[in-house]
Amino acid sequence: MSSAISRERILSVGFQIVDPALLSSDSREKYLKRKEAIELKLDNCTGSEIERITGVDKSEQTRLFKRYTTLNESGVFFGESALVPGFRIKPYQRVKPPQFKHTEAQGGLSGVLGYTLEKHPEIAEKFEKEVFRRDFQHGHGAKFSKKGLCRYFYDLCKAAGVHTDEWPLNKLRGARKTIGVYIDTILQNDFKRAALATGGKTALTHSKAGTGWIPLLEDFDVYDFIEIDSWHADAFFVIYINGDKRVKTEDVISRIWMIAAVCRRSNAILAIKFIFSSEIRAQDLVDLICEAYAGEWAPRKVLNVRDMKYTESAGMPCYALPQLRYHTWGSVCLDNAMQHHANNVYELALHTLGFATNYGPLEQPARRPKVEGLFKRIAANVFHQTVSTTGSNPQNGRAESPEKAAIHYQVDVDDALEVMDVLTANYNGTPQGGANKGNSPLAILRGYCLEGDYILPRTHEAYINSIALGSIVRPVKVTGSIAKGIRPRIKLDQAIYTSPDLAESPHLIGQLLSVRINPHDYRKVKAYLPGGVYFGVLTVEAAWRNVPHSVTTRRLINRALAKKEFQIMEGENPIVAWQKHIRANASARNNRETRRLQEELQKATWSDVPESQEPTTDSAMVSTSELWRNLAILR
């Protein structure tokens, strides 16, 4: 390279530096002389002057400067590293073909792999694809065998025209060591692809963390980022179809979904919700956000599990610190699951409550580390310690006959939910390391609330009341016909709604009304005229009117009817018919639906009961389950 390269260009491109203190004494002395010679050359000193001062002759100066200004694979100059004695700026390249060798002869094969690959470049291209399994659509993570790859390398050599008397085909024992080193070199050139090829998607997921890059969003405070994610419990649980704790059944459920909202800065759990379905629905996410935002949690008055109790510092943020109710969030961190992109989730977060939505990629726990760490802790300390656990996978932690164990030991799902409620409340009051510096999540939030320099950004309660938090607003057309004698009504999810006022308003036929729906009680909706004026409450037709049900329940029933999975007899209540159907056709999926319906009916029933009259468990009937007393959280 020309010596016309200036110091300014070298500084702009960049160069590798060396700490001479780490070199041996002999190498250090030689290196320092070379470095001084290059520095003088960059200062436009003549070759004669440099030779007189450093003792490095002119030809050596030219060679060293060429090495110094050679670009490496990273796009910067080799710089000072090229001046270290014995340092290679390019790998050894064999020029002469290997000579004939007797069977037991040694040596003479330096650079033979590079010579072969340069002579037959198609071998390198095909072999690299095989090492990284680039042509694989499935099967990543299967046992990675260098021995099998070596055989494939020999086959490529034969196909490329390598003669049997040439390397590596002339080696009786093969060239596994040389090819093995070549395989390692290929893998080391692309960590991400190597992780997928050798360890499968689990290794690929882990490889996305610890990259060394500083996060784009690093300096944040309490409630700036709320992480939300879902996880399913790995265990079997018994459910009670009739709701009577004295009558045991053999109906079990094998999957309970859990979704949680966690503050990234304080590690506090804002809300946690259990879902009895095969997958998370968008409405479940809406309910979680509303619960975390409004903070309606309260400790259970009666605990069935022996030795289970809330600590003095336990609680959820809005219960322990009421001033955090309706505290605005900076952003909700979600993954790219389909239900997270639902319109009602987007409208609630961005337009109704004013939160930004940060959609991180799937299967990258490092993007939501706090909520992922919480799920890992719950799995290790609770569900994987039960006698009916299925473990993280069939080969890791699965109990023997977990379904039979759930029935034999009566591993109640109610007790499991009680344990989780106490665990999450106690978690918020437990001191933690890391960024919390030995403080509990609630202590971090308490310090934030007491900070005099801050004004808590809270939403006014009048606005919360005006938006009916958690409700769904939908435009719907009024139908009817005076000529046919059909009174005005609206239709929502295959059910007719009307009211005495609407029935006497034929002028509204053909117009769009806005209806506000409580997603947990679909029997009544509030109607508003096109100008936003409140019109009144519309009630559903008789078939759906008597039993409380949610939007989700009606849609599930309508979908099952459309698929002709069951029938509703004339005059039969659809909810009751649906319950009979899923009980008569017991399965893991139907058992989860049974439990979901129980939760739904129980909440709807209690919502009309004053707080002082809410059902409580008689102390004489309290279960004293021993199944949970050995959990780590009780010690």
Short mmCIF file of N, CA and C in Angstrom, two decimals, residues 9-10 131 140 144 168 206 269 363-364 369 381 403 469 524 569:
data_model
loop_
_atom_site.label_atom_id
_atom_site.label_comp_id
_atom_site.label_asym_id
_atom_site.label_seq_id
_atom_site.Cartn_x
_atom_site.Cartn_y
_atom_site.Cartn_z
N ARG A 9 -5.94 10.02 7.75
CA ARG A 9 -6.75 8.94 7.19
C ARG A 9 -6.74 7.73 8.12
N ILE A 10 -5.59 7.42 8.67
CA ILE A 10 -5.50 6.28 9.59
C ILE A 10 -6.40 6.49 10.80
N VAL A 131 -22.91 -27.50 7.30
CA VAL A 131 -22.55 -27.26 8.71
C VAL A 131 -23.63 -26.41 9.38
N HIS A 140 -33.60 -28.54 13.25
CA HIS A 140 -32.52 -27.84 13.92
C HIS A 140 -32.48 -28.22 15.39
N PHE A 144 -25.56 -32.72 16.91
CA PHE A 144 -24.60 -32.20 15.94
C PHE A 144 -23.39 -33.13 15.92
N PRO A 168 -8.14 -35.38 0.90
CA PRO A 168 -7.99 -36.22 2.09
C PRO A 168 -8.29 -37.70 1.82
N HIS A 206 -31.33 -17.89 23.36
CA HIS A 206 -30.33 -17.42 24.32
C HIS A 206 -29.25 -16.59 23.64
N ILE A 269 -44.96 -6.39 40.58
CA ILE A 269 -46.04 -7.02 39.83
C ILE A 269 -47.28 -6.14 39.99
N GLU A 363 -40.03 -14.87 21.23
CA GLU A 363 -38.95 -15.77 21.63
C GLU A 363 -37.64 -15.02 21.89
N GLN A 364 -37.75 -13.82 22.42
CA GLN A 364 -36.58 -13.07 22.86
C GLN A 364 -36.83 -12.57 24.27
N PRO A 369 -37.18 -8.83 30.24
CA PRO A 369 -36.48 -9.68 31.21
C PRO A 369 -37.19 -9.81 32.55
N ASN A 381 -40.40 -22.32 41.91
CA ASN A 381 -40.77 -22.31 43.33
C ASN A 381 -42.16 -22.84 43.61
N GLU A 403 -51.17 -36.88 35.90
CA GLU A 403 -52.62 -36.76 35.89
C GLU A 403 -53.24 -37.59 36.99
N LEU A 469 -63.80 2.36 31.84
CA LEU A 469 -62.59 1.59 31.61
C LEU A 469 -62.88 0.10 31.42
N LYS A 524 -76.84 -6.69 28.81
CA LYS A 524 -77.31 -5.33 28.57
C LYS A 524 -76.19 -4.49 27.96
N MET A 569 -82.00 -27.00 22.40
CA MET A 569 -83.41 -27.36 22.28
C MET A 569 -84.28 -26.11 22.38
#
